[in-house]
């Protein structure tokens, strides 16, 4: 083993406090949990820990300074015996008189004793509920949503989305553990009822109040659709409950890209006082 003072980059006159400070700095930089898979740095960390384990022990440090023991803690002139800083390995074993580099590392970052190589874990998903208007549900669009971390996103609403349908935003959930991927945001759609439109499948339904005169004589009227008003002719002699169809004026099927129809149910409104 190399001279422990050289390994740590300190002089023989360095105080115990400075020695500990130097080791903490090196341990934070070289620890295998931070440099996963780098064997050279892992060996350097072992070397630094062994050097500190010897020098932190006042008796061993004094004997080394007097030339009585080698850098590995063995007696001068003997191949074995004495202090073996590498003997316990890096799996959480003890160095010298109770020295454990993992405890130093834990004190640097806070918390309890670290386990080497923590397993990566995906963050948890977070559920949200987003209320949207009927026309946004049928035609699609964007709606703002504020997440748990106060971040606001414009959520893309798919065309013809359904009440209770969930939209997944990847990576917008809770952060992962030990470098694992973040969870997702799961957004449940809640659709407000429209004042007069109803949706059944891809078809739009509408109840249309008309006068008795319009029902008997027929009339061309403007009908509201999800695209705006269109002209429609009420046939002569129409009865209450009759349903007329506006072809292609319904909601779009997201798979086939074909639109449903709009059905207009006539409702004759009788006057309170006949003329």
mmCIF file with all atom_site columns, C-alpha atoms in Angstrom, residues 142-156 172:
data_model
loop_
_atom_site.group_PDB
_atom_site.id
_atom_site.type_symbol
_atom_site.label_atom_id
_atom_site.label_alt_id
_atom_site.label_comp_id
_atom_site.label_asym_id
_atom_site.label_entity_id
_atom_site.label_seq_id
_atom_site.pdbx_PDB_ins_code
_atom_site.Cartn_x
_atom_site.Cartn_y
_atom_site.Cartn_z
_atom_site.occupancy
_atom_site.B_iso_or_equiv
_atom_site.pdbx_formal_charge
_atom_site.auth_seq_id
_atom_site.auth_comp_id
_atom_site.auth_asym_id
_atom_site.auth_atom_id
_atom_site.pdbx_PDB_model_num
ATOM 1  C CA . UNK A 1 142 ? -56.507 21.941 -25.293 1.00 0.00 ? 142 UNK A CA 1
ATOM 2  C CA . UNK A 1 143 ? -57.271 22.610 -21.630 1.00 0.00 ? 143 UNK A CA 1
ATOM 3  C CA . UNK A 1 144 ? -54.881 23.863 -18.910 1.00 0.00 ? 144 UNK A CA 1
ATOM 4  C CA . UNK A 1 145 ? -54.232 21.638 -15.903 1.00 0.00 ? 145 UNK A CA 1
ATOM 5  C CA . UNK A 1 146 ? -52.127 22.509 -12.846 1.00 0.00 ? 146 UNK A CA 1
ATOM 6  C CA . UNK A 1 147 ? -50.170 19.519 -11.546 1.00 0.00 ? 147 UNK A CA 1
ATOM 7  C CA . UNK A 1 148 ? -49.266 18.684 -7.957  1.00 0.00 ? 148 UNK A CA 1
ATOM 8  C CA . UNK A 1 149 ? -45.865 20.358 -8.399  1.00 0.00 ? 149 UNK A CA 1
ATOM 9  C CA . UNK A 1 150 ? -47.610 23.630 -9.445  1.00 0.00 ? 150 UNK A CA 1
ATOM 10 C CA . UNK A 1 151 ? -46.563 23.113 -13.050 1.00 0.00 ? 151 UNK A CA 1
ATOM 11 C CA . UNK A 1 152 ? -49.315 24.028 -15.531 1.00 0.00 ? 152 UNK A CA 1
ATOM 12 C CA . UNK A 1 153 ? -49.681 22.008 -18.740 1.00 0.00 ? 153 UNK A CA 1
ATOM 13 C CA . UNK A 1 154 ? -51.976 22.369 -21.737 1.00 0.00 ? 154 UNK A CA 1
ATOM 14 C CA . UNK A 1 155 ? -53.586 18.947 -21.978 1.00 0.00 ? 155 UNK A CA 1
ATOM 15 C CA . UNK A 1 156 ? -54.518 17.835 -25.488 1.00 0.00 ? 156 UNK A CA 1
ATOM 16 C CA . UNK A 1 172 ? -45.563 13.890 -15.189 1.00 0.00 ? 172 UNK A CA 1
#
